[in-house]
PDB file of C-alpha atoms in Angstrom:
ATOM      1  CA  MET P   1     -38.816  52.918  69.587  1.00  0.00           C
ATOM      2  CA  THR P   2     -38.050  56.910  67.825  1.00  0.00           C
ATOM      3  CA  LEU P   3     -38.748  55.427  64.000  1.00  0.00           C
ATOM      4  CA  GLU P   4     -41.640  53.166  62.795  1.00  0.00           C
ATOM      5  CA  ILE P   5     -39.393  50.847  59.884  1.00  0.00           C
ATOM      6  CA  THR P   6     -41.391  48.782  57.355  1.00  0.00           C
ATOM      7  CA  GLN P   7     -41.452  47.217  54.045  1.00  0.00           C
ATOM      8  CA  LYS P   8     -44.312  46.829  51.641  1.00  0.00           C
ATOM      9  CA  GLU P   9     -43.369  44.869  48.406  1.00  0.00           C
ATOM     10  CA  ASN P  10     -40.469  46.952  46.684  1.00  0.00           C
ATOM     11  CA  LEU P  11     -40.738  50.361  48.695  1.00  0.00           C
ATOM     12  CA  GLY P  12     -39.427  51.013  52.696  1.00  0.00           C
ATOM     13  CA  ILE P  13     -41.321  53.041  54.840  1.00  0.00           C
ATOM     14  CA  ILE P  14     -39.769  55.057  57.859  1.00  0.00           C
ATOM     15  CA  ARG P  15     -41.599  56.776  60.125  1.00  0.00           C
ATOM     16  CA  PHE P  16     -40.919  58.706  62.664  1.00  0.00           C
ATOM     17  CA  ASN P  17     -42.281  57.537  66.002  1.00  0.00           C
ATOM     18  CA  ARG P  18     -42.241  60.368  69.062  1.00  0.00           C
ATOM     19  CA  PRO P  19     -45.644  61.697  68.200  1.00  0.00           C
ATOM     20  CA  GLU P  20     -45.816  63.291  71.871  1.00  0.00           C
ATOM     21  CA  ALA P  21     -43.070  65.314  71.283  1.00  0.00           C
ATOM     22  CA  TYR P  22     -44.401  66.010  67.539  1.00  0.00           C
ATOM     23  CA  ASN P  23     -41.615  63.637  66.283  1.00  0.00           C
ATOM     24  CA  SER P  24     -38.466  66.363  67.317  1.00  0.00           C
ATOM     25  CA  PHE P  25     -35.193  64.910  66.599  1.00  0.00           C
ATOM     26  CA  THR P  26     -33.312  63.125  69.566  1.00  0.00           C
ATOM     27  CA  ARG P  27     -29.745  61.420  68.867  1.00  0.00           C
ATOM     28  CA  GLU P  28     -30.959  58.000  69.091  1.00  0.00           C
ATOM     29  CA  MET P  29     -33.805  58.652  66.771  1.00  0.00           C
ATOM     30  CA  SER P  30     -31.221  60.850  64.517  1.00  0.00           C
ATOM     31  CA  PHE P  31     -29.025  57.846  64.892  1.00  0.00           C
ATOM     32  CA  ALA P  32     -32.184  55.564  63.692  1.00  0.00           C
ATOM     33  CA  LEU P  33     -32.882  57.460  60.927  1.00  0.00           C
ATOM     34  CA  ILE P  34     -28.683  57.356  59.098  1.00  0.00           C
ATOM     35  CA  ASP P  35     -28.468  53.545  59.463  1.00  0.00           C
ATOM     36  CA  ALA P  36     -31.967  53.140  58.359  1.00  0.00           C
ATOM     37  CA  LEU P  37     -31.612  55.133  55.125  1.00  0.00           C
ATOM     38  CA  LYS P  38     -28.214  53.439  54.800  1.00  0.00           C
ATOM     39  CA  LYS P  39     -29.433  49.845  55.090  1.00  0.00           C
ATOM     40  CA  PHE P  40     -32.404  50.575  52.669  1.00  0.00           C
ATOM     41  CA  ASN P  41     -30.053  52.311  49.990  1.00  0.00           C
ATOM     42  CA  GLU P  42     -27.838  48.030  50.552  1.00  0.00           C
ATOM     43  CA  ASP P  43     -31.050  46.587  50.514  1.00  0.00           C
ATOM     44  CA  LYS P  44     -32.083  45.824  46.673  1.00  0.00           C
ATOM     45  CA  THR P  45     -35.944  44.402  47.189  1.00  0.00           C
ATOM     46  CA  VAL P  46     -36.040  48.297  48.281  1.00  0.00           C
ATOM     47  CA  ARG P  47     -36.723  50.499  45.137  1.00  0.00           C
ATOM     48  CA  ALA P  48     -38.523  53.903  47.051  1.00  0.00           C
ATOM     49  CA  VAL P  49     -38.079  55.100  50.672  1.00  0.00           C
ATOM     50  CA  LEU P  50     -41.166  57.017  52.369  1.00  0.00           C
ATOM     51  CA  LEU P  51     -40.487  59.379  55.173  1.00  0.00           C
ATOM     52  CA  THR P  52     -43.304  60.579  57.179  1.00  0.00           C
ATOM     53  CA  GLY P  53     -44.797  60.868  61.023  1.00  0.00           C
ATOM     54  CA  ASN P  54     -46.561  58.470  63.360  1.00  0.00           C
ATOM     55  CA  GLY P  55     -49.060  61.552  64.933  1.00  0.00           C
ATOM     56  CA  LYS P  56     -50.434  65.329  64.787  1.00  0.00           C
ATOM     57  CA  ALA P  57     -46.341  66.235  63.399  1.00  0.00           C
ATOM     58  CA  PHE P  58     -44.106  65.348  60.439  1.00  0.00           C
ATOM     59  CA  CYS P  59     -41.557  66.121  62.720  1.00  0.00           C
ATOM     60  CA  ALA P  60     -40.630  69.664  64.358  1.00  0.00           C
ATOM     61  CA  GLY P  61     -36.760  69.480  64.304  1.00  0.00           C
ATOM     62  CA  GLN P  62     -34.538  69.275  66.924  1.00  0.00           C
ATOM     63  CA  ASP P  63     -35.837  68.264  70.600  1.00  0.00           C
ATOM     64  CA  LEU P  64     -34.392  71.137  72.822  1.00  0.00           C
ATOM     65  CA  LYS P  65     -34.214  69.622  75.914  1.00  0.00           C
ATOM     66  CA  GLU P  66     -30.936  67.330  74.696  1.00  0.00           C
ATOM     67  CA  ALA P  67     -28.808  71.077  74.278  1.00  0.00           C
ATOM     68  CA  VAL P  68     -29.606  72.529  77.328  1.00  0.00           C
ATOM     69  CA  GLU P  69     -28.929  69.231  79.591  1.00  0.00           C
ATOM     70  CA  ASP P  70     -25.910  69.063  80.711  1.00  0.00           C
ATOM     71  CA  ASN P  71     -23.207  68.280  79.597  1.00  0.00           C
ATOM     72  CA  GLY P  72     -25.565  67.985  76.003  1.00  0.00           C
ATOM     73  CA  LEU P  73     -24.232  68.237  72.803  1.00  0.00           C
ATOM     74  CA  SER P  74     -23.759  71.439  71.570  1.00  0.00           C
ATOM     75  CA  VAL P  75     -25.247  72.022  68.250  1.00  0.00           C
ATOM     76  CA  GLU P  76     -22.101  72.010  66.479  1.00  0.00           C
ATOM     77  CA  GLN P  77     -23.074  68.325  67.354  1.00  0.00           C
ATOM     78  CA  MET P  78     -25.902  68.015  66.330  1.00  0.00           C
ATOM     79  CA  VAL P  79     -25.480  69.092  63.069  1.00  0.00           C
ATOM     80  CA  GLU P  80     -22.162  67.533  62.261  1.00  0.00           C
ATOM     81  CA  GLU P  81     -23.431  64.216  63.633  1.00  0.00           C
ATOM     82  CA  HIS P  82     -27.004  64.226  63.133  1.00  0.00           C
ATOM     83  CA  TYR P  83     -28.573  66.473  60.224  1.00  0.00           C
ATOM     84  CA  ASN P  84     -25.455  66.908  57.782  1.00  0.00           C
ATOM     85  CA  PRO P  85     -25.576  62.720  57.536  1.00  0.00           C
ATOM     86  CA  ILE P  86     -29.027  62.671  57.441  1.00  0.00           C
ATOM     87  CA  VAL P  87     -29.117  65.064  54.197  1.00  0.00           C
ATOM     88  CA  ARG P  88     -26.021  63.352  52.605  1.00  0.00           C
ATOM     89  CA  LEU P  89     -27.635  60.043  53.124  1.00  0.00           C
ATOM     90  CA  ILE P  90     -31.455  61.833  51.299  1.00  0.00           C
ATOM     91  CA  ARG P  91     -29.496  62.640  48.452  1.00  0.00           C
ATOM     92  CA  LYS P  92     -26.519  60.301  47.758  1.00  0.00           C
ATOM     93  CA  LEU P  93     -29.852  57.225  48.489  1.00  0.00           C
ATOM     94  CA  GLU P  94     -29.606  55.022  44.976  1.00  0.00           C
ATOM     95  CA  LYS P  95     -33.825  55.334  45.175  1.00  0.00           C
ATOM     96  CA  PRO P  96     -35.527  58.586  44.800  1.00  0.00           C
ATOM     97  CA  VAL P  97     -36.790  59.297  49.437  1.00  0.00           C
ATOM     98  CA  ILE P  98     -40.544  60.209  48.617  1.00  0.00           C
ATOM     99  CA  ALA P  99     -41.515  62.579  52.166  1.00  0.00           C
ATOM    100  CA  ALA P 100     -45.048  62.505  53.379  1.00  0.00           C
ATOM    101  CA  VAL P 101     -45.589  66.156  55.327  1.00  0.00           C
ATOM    102  CA  ASN P 102     -48.329  64.905  58.120  1.00  0.00           C
ATOM    103  CA  GLY P 103     -48.417  67.650  60.000  1.00  0.00           C
ATOM    104  CA  VAL P 104     -46.383  70.592  61.341  1.00  0.00           C
ATOM    105  CA  ALA P 105     -42.513  70.375  59.665  1.00  0.00           C
ATOM    106  CA  ALA P 106     -40.620  72.852  61.770  1.00  0.00           C
ATOM    107  CA  GLY P 107     -36.884  73.855  61.151  1.00  0.00           C
ATOM    108  CA  ALA P 108     -35.223  70.212  61.035  1.00  0.00           C
ATOM    109  CA  GLY P 109     -38.202  68.319  60.102  1.00  0.00           C
ATOM    110  CA  ALA P 110     -38.855  70.676  57.010  1.00  0.00           C
ATOM    111  CA  ASN P 111     -35.392  70.922  55.260  1.00  0.00           C
ATOM    112  CA  ILE P 112     -35.337  67.197  55.759  1.00  0.00           C
ATOM    113  CA  ALA P 113     -38.558  66.873  53.687  1.00  0.00           C
ATOM    114  CA  PHE P 114     -37.325  69.883  51.988  1.00  0.00           C
ATOM    115  CA  ALA P 115     -34.393  67.428  50.907  1.00  0.00           C
ATOM    116  CA  CYS P 116     -35.203  64.789  50.045  1.00  0.00           C
ATOM    117  CA  ASP P 117     -36.935  63.564  45.548  1.00  0.00           C
ATOM    118  CA  ILE P 118     -40.628  64.675  46.335  1.00  0.00           C
ATOM    119  CA  ALA P 119     -42.511  66.434  49.587  1.00  0.00           C
ATOM    120  CA  VAL P 120     -46.128  66.012  49.370  1.00  0.00           C
ATOM    121  CA  ALA P 121     -48.289  66.922  52.307  1.00  0.00           C
ATOM    122  CA  THR P 122     -51.471  66.686  54.005  1.00  0.00           C
ATOM    123  CA  LYS P 123     -53.710  69.942  53.646  1.00  0.00           C
ATOM    124  CA  SER P 124     -53.851  71.023  57.544  1.00  0.00           C
ATOM    125  CA  ALA P 125     -49.879  70.437  57.226  1.00  0.00           C
ATOM    126  CA  ALA P 126     -47.384  74.017  57.569  1.00  0.00           C
ATOM    127  CA  PHE P 127     -43.802  74.461  57.043  1.00  0.00           C
ATOM    128  CA  ILE P 128     -41.845  76.810  59.344  1.00  0.00           C
ATOM    129  CA  GLN P 129     -38.257  77.698  59.482  1.00  0.00           C
ATOM    130  CA  ALA P 130     -38.415  78.096  63.374  1.00  0.00           C
ATOM    131  CA  PHE P 131     -34.744  79.265  63.222  1.00  0.00           C
ATOM    132  CA  SER P 132     -34.710  82.739  64.098  1.00  0.00           C
ATOM    133  CA  LYS P 133     -37.019  82.217  66.752  1.00  0.00           C
ATOM    134  CA  ILE P 134     -34.390  80.964  68.933  1.00  0.00           C
ATOM    135  CA  GLY P 135     -31.342  83.016  67.022  1.00  0.00           C
ATOM    136  CA  LEU P 136     -29.972  80.074  65.337  1.00  0.00           C
ATOM    137  CA  VAL P 137     -29.294  80.084  61.297  1.00  0.00           C
ATOM    138  CA  PRO P 138     -30.880  76.806  59.303  1.00  0.00           C
ATOM    139  CA  ASP P 139     -29.536  73.883  59.216  1.00  0.00           C
ATOM    140  CA  SER P 140     -30.514  70.815  57.284  1.00  0.00           C
ATOM    141  CA  GLY P 141     -29.716  71.826  53.947  1.00  0.00           C
ATOM    142  CA  GLY P 142     -32.339  74.635  54.210  1.00  0.00           C
ATOM    143  CA  THR P 143     -30.117  77.608  52.912  1.00  0.00           C
ATOM    144  CA  PHE P 144     -29.059  75.130  49.719  1.00  0.00           C
ATOM    145  CA  PHE P 145     -32.486  73.980  49.358  1.00  0.00           C
ATOM    146  CA  LEU P 146     -34.952  75.758  50.016  1.00  0.00           C
ATOM    147  CA  PRO P 147     -33.157  78.587  47.847  1.00  0.00           C
ATOM    148  CA  ARG P 148     -33.506  77.096  44.863  1.00  0.00           C
ATOM    149  CA  LEU P 149     -37.631  75.860  45.957  1.00  0.00           C
ATOM    150  CA  VAL P 150     -38.578  79.407  45.493  1.00  0.00           C
ATOM    151  CA  GLY P 151     -36.809  82.231  45.104  1.00  0.00           C
ATOM    152  CA  PHE P 152     -33.638  83.725  46.919  1.00  0.00           C
ATOM    153  CA  GLN P 153     -36.551  86.854  48.410  1.00  0.00           C
ATOM    154  CA  LYS P 154     -39.152  84.235  49.508  1.00  0.00           C
ATOM    155  CA  ALA P 155     -36.569  81.688  51.269  1.00  0.00           C
ATOM    156  CA  SER P 156     -34.614  84.563  52.761  1.00  0.00           C
ATOM    157  CA  ALA P 157     -38.392  86.358  54.290  1.00  0.00           C
ATOM    158  CA  LEU P 158     -39.035  82.751  55.174  1.00  0.00           C
ATOM    159  CA  MET P 159     -35.823  82.132  56.869  1.00  0.00           C
ATOM    160  CA  MET P 160     -35.201  85.503  58.877  1.00  0.00           C
ATOM    161  CA  LEU P 161     -39.168  86.085  59.537  1.00  0.00           C
ATOM    162  CA  GLY P 162     -39.655  82.497  61.054  1.00  0.00           C
ATOM    163  CA  ASP P 163     -43.889  82.959  58.746  1.00  0.00           C
ATOM    164  CA  LYS P 164     -46.096  80.347  58.931  1.00  0.00           C
ATOM    165  CA  VAL P 165     -46.738  78.675  55.316  1.00  0.00           C
ATOM    166  CA  THR P 166     -49.617  75.936  54.995  1.00  0.00           C
ATOM    167  CA  ALA P 167     -49.659  73.500  52.824  1.00  0.00           C
ATOM    168  CA  GLU P 168     -51.750  75.246  49.720  1.00  0.00           C
ATOM    169  CA  GLU P 169     -49.404  77.743  50.370  1.00  0.00           C
ATOM    170  CA  ALA P 170     -45.652  76.083  50.041  1.00  0.00           C
ATOM    171  CA  ALA P 171     -47.567  73.866  46.656  1.00  0.00           C
ATOM    172  CA  GLN P 172     -48.257  77.282  44.860  1.00  0.00           C
ATOM    173  CA  MET P 173     -44.634  78.741  46.285  1.00  0.00           C
ATOM    174  CA  ASN P 174     -43.276  75.488  44.353  1.00  0.00           C
ATOM    175  CA  MET P 175     -41.756  73.978  47.763  1.00  0.00           C
ATOM    176  CA  ILE P 176     -43.329  71.161  47.390  1.00  0.00           C
ATOM    177  CA  TYR P 177     -45.163  68.892  44.675  1.00  0.00           C
ATOM    178  CA  LYS P 178     -48.717  68.444  45.659  1.00  0.00           C
ATOM    179  CA  VAL P 179     -51.372  68.708  48.608  1.00  0.00           C
ATOM    180  CA  PHE P 180     -53.972  65.915  49.428  1.00  0.00           C
ATOM    181  CA  GLU P 181     -57.058  66.591  51.818  1.00  0.00           C
ATOM    182  CA  ASP P 182     -56.542  65.636  55.082  1.00  0.00           C
ATOM    183  CA  ASP P 183     -58.917  62.676  54.231  1.00  0.00           C
ATOM    184  CA  VAL P 184     -57.505  61.178  51.378  1.00  0.00           C
ATOM    185  CA  PHE P 185     -53.118  62.306  52.097  1.00  0.00           C
ATOM    186  CA  ALA P 186     -52.570  58.776  54.111  1.00  0.00           C
ATOM    187  CA  GLU P 187     -53.253  56.371  51.369  1.00  0.00           C
ATOM    188  CA  GLU P 188     -52.434  59.060  47.866  1.00  0.00           C
ATOM    189  CA  SER P 189     -48.945  59.729  48.896  1.00  0.00           C
ATOM    190  CA  GLU P 190     -48.212  55.652  49.821  1.00  0.00           C
ATOM    191  CA  LYS P 191     -49.991  54.899  46.588  1.00  0.00           C
ATOM    192  CA  LEU P 192     -47.247  57.891  44.924  1.00  0.00           C
ATOM    193  CA  ALA P 193     -44.407  56.090  47.027  1.00  0.00           C
ATOM    194  CA  ILE P 194     -45.200  52.505  45.719  1.00  0.00           C
ATOM    195  CA  LYS P 195     -45.974  53.424  42.208  1.00  0.00           C
ATOM    196  CA  MET P 196     -42.028  54.962  42.384  1.00  0.00           C
ATOM    197  CA  SER P 197     -41.553  51.809  43.493  1.00  0.00           C
ATOM    198  CA  GLN P 198     -41.986  50.252  40.846  1.00  0.00           C
ATOM    199  CA  MET P 199     -40.459  52.621  37.726  1.00  0.00           C
ATOM    200  CA  PRO P 200     -37.377  51.666  36.191  1.00  0.00           C
ATOM    201  CA  THR P 201     -35.430  51.994  39.079  1.00  0.00           C
ATOM    202  CA  LYS P 202     -31.321  52.746  37.716  1.00  0.00           C
ATOM    203  CA  ALA P 203     -33.142  55.810  35.420  1.00  0.00           C
ATOM    204  CA  LEU P 204     -34.288  57.445  38.735  1.00  0.00           C
ATOM    205  CA  ALA P 205     -31.453  57.044  40.070  1.00  0.00           C
ATOM    206  CA  TYR P 206     -29.307  58.409  37.518  1.00  0.00           C
ATOM    207  CA  THR P 207     -31.930  61.317  37.279  1.00  0.00           C
ATOM    208  CA  LYS P 208     -31.092  62.128  40.698  1.00  0.00           C
ATOM    209  CA  HIS P 209     -27.696  62.204  39.736  1.00  0.00           C
ATOM    210  CA  LEU P 210     -28.292  64.533  37.684  1.00  0.00           C
ATOM    211  CA  LEU P 211     -30.241  66.479  38.877  1.00  0.00           C
ATOM    212  CA  ASN P 212     -27.320  66.944  42.079  1.00  0.00           C
ATOM    213  CA  GLN P 213     -24.467  67.966  39.472  1.00  0.00           C
ATOM    214  CA  SER P 214     -26.664  69.955  38.215  1.00  0.00           C
ATOM    215  CA  PHE P 215     -26.446  72.615  41.135  1.00  0.00           C
ATOM    216  CA  THR P 216     -22.453  72.515  40.136  1.00  0.00           C
ATOM    217  CA  ASN P 217     -22.629  72.312  36.930  1.00  0.00           C
ATOM    218  CA  ASP P 218     -22.068  74.754  34.223  1.00  0.00           C
ATOM    219  CA  LEU P 219     -24.370  73.776  30.716  1.00  0.00           C
ATOM    220  CA  ASP P 220     -21.640  72.145  28.575  1.00  0.00           C
ATOM    221  CA  ALA P 221     -21.003  69.906  31.181  1.00  0.00           C
ATOM    222  CA  GLN P 222     -24.374  68.988  31.990  1.00  0.00           C
ATOM    223  CA  LEU P 223     -24.536  67.841  28.603  1.00  0.00           C
ATOM    224  CA  ASP P 224     -21.806  65.795  29.007  1.00  0.00           C
ATOM    225  CA  GLN P 225     -22.978  64.365  32.115  1.00  0.00           C
ATOM    226  CA  GLU P 226     -26.232  63.182  30.497  1.00  0.00           C
ATOM    227  CA  LYS P 227     -24.434  62.013  27.735  1.00  0.00           C
ATOM    228  CA  GLU P 228     -22.576  60.278  29.641  1.00  0.00           C
ATOM    229  CA  TRP P 229     -26.110  58.826  32.295  1.00  0.00           C
ATOM    230  CA  GLN P 230     -28.490  57.700  29.110  1.00  0.00           C
ATOM    231  CA  ALA P 231     -26.073  55.595  27.785  1.00  0.00           C
ATOM    232  CA  LYS P 232     -26.469  54.002  31.537  1.00  0.00           C
ATOM    233  CA  SER P 233     -29.518  54.259  31.296  1.00  0.00           C
ATOM    234  CA  ALA P 234     -29.736  52.635  28.293  1.00  0.00           C
ATOM    235  CA  ALA P 235     -27.877  49.770  28.627  1.00  0.00           C
ATOM    236  CA  SER P 236     -30.200  49.184  31.933  1.00  0.00           C
ATOM    237  CA  LYS P 237     -32.726  46.443  31.964  1.00  0.00           C
ATOM    238  CA  ASP P 238     -35.453  48.075  32.743  1.00  0.00           C
ATOM    239  CA  SER P 239     -34.695  50.226  29.622  1.00  0.00           C
ATOM    240  CA  ILE P 240     -34.707  47.296  27.203  1.00  0.00           C
ATOM    241  CA  GLU P 241     -37.315  46.397  28.756  1.00  0.00           C
ATOM    242  CA  GLY P 242     -38.621  50.197  28.345  1.00  0.00           C
ATOM    243  CA  ILE P 243     -38.876  50.396  25.225  1.00  0.00           C
ATOM    244  CA  GLN P 244     -39.717  47.125  23.785  1.00  0.00           C
ATOM    245  CA  ALA P 245     -42.933  47.695  25.925  1.00  0.00           C
ATOM    246  CA  PHE P 246     -43.899  50.392  24.182  1.00  0.00           C
ATOM    247  CA  VAL P 247     -42.616  48.846  20.676  1.00  0.00           C
ATOM    248  CA  GLU P 248     -45.245  46.352  21.780  1.00  0.00           C
ATOM    249  CA  LYS P 249     -47.755  48.467  22.532  1.00  0.00           C
ATOM    250  CA  ARG P 250     -47.755  47.009  26.548  1.00  0.00           C
ATOM    251  CA  LYS P 251     -46.878  47.997  30.114  1.00  0.00           C
ATOM    252  CA  PRO P 252     -43.466  47.194  31.286  1.00  0.00           C
ATOM    253  CA  GLU P 253     -42.654  45.057  33.890  1.00  0.00           C
ATOM    254  CA  PHE P 254     -39.570  46.736  35.097  1.00  0.00           C
ATOM    255  CA  THR P 255     -37.119  45.507  38.135  1.00  0.00           C
ATOM    256  CA  GLY P 256     -34.885  48.219  39.204  1.00  0.00           C
ATOM    257  CA  GLU P 257     -32.230  46.412  37.437  1.00  0.00           C
TER     258      GLU P 257
END
């Protein structure tokens, strides 16, 4: 199986499972990830999704063997049928997606992590925009997300030069949220994801929607959208519970409704 899919309480967990190939994408794995994201989005018992890898790598991008096979897929097909749907699903998922980068994240593997709502990494992990090394341009949303995370100049340099970025450097340049020491990474990243799975899911989904819109809205349009989505949030059961718990000075019990 190219993916290992499990659920822990309200957390859906997807693990890339091609460790012998540094979890590089095949067509089979791409379609499996698309299917898993769709199912977790529809499953109301799942309130957050954790994306990580088995073995030494998070994901090394595309398995290039598929690109050079006789009668193999074109790069255009791979982008259109594999990576674009994956990135769109991550951004449209009505619950947070956390990337726990357990090792090297290269090419599409790095950019898929950047498309997630939160990315954390183990200290020994690294990020590489490997495209220029084989005469390609970044895909999987890399040219969209990376400049917004680290700035135009830095993104240009990383993409054109293909420099390797350590996890600590990635955190310092705001490429990712946080770095955990290797010996506690699995525990801490899962703890973070479980925490998010216990939060008011609709409010997180609405926040995600607003962040998506902020890429194209001007200030007035964004303020109007905040008003609209705040009204929806206030009408949710979790908001009513959160406010009541605050007044009563107790811990709220969110249900995702």
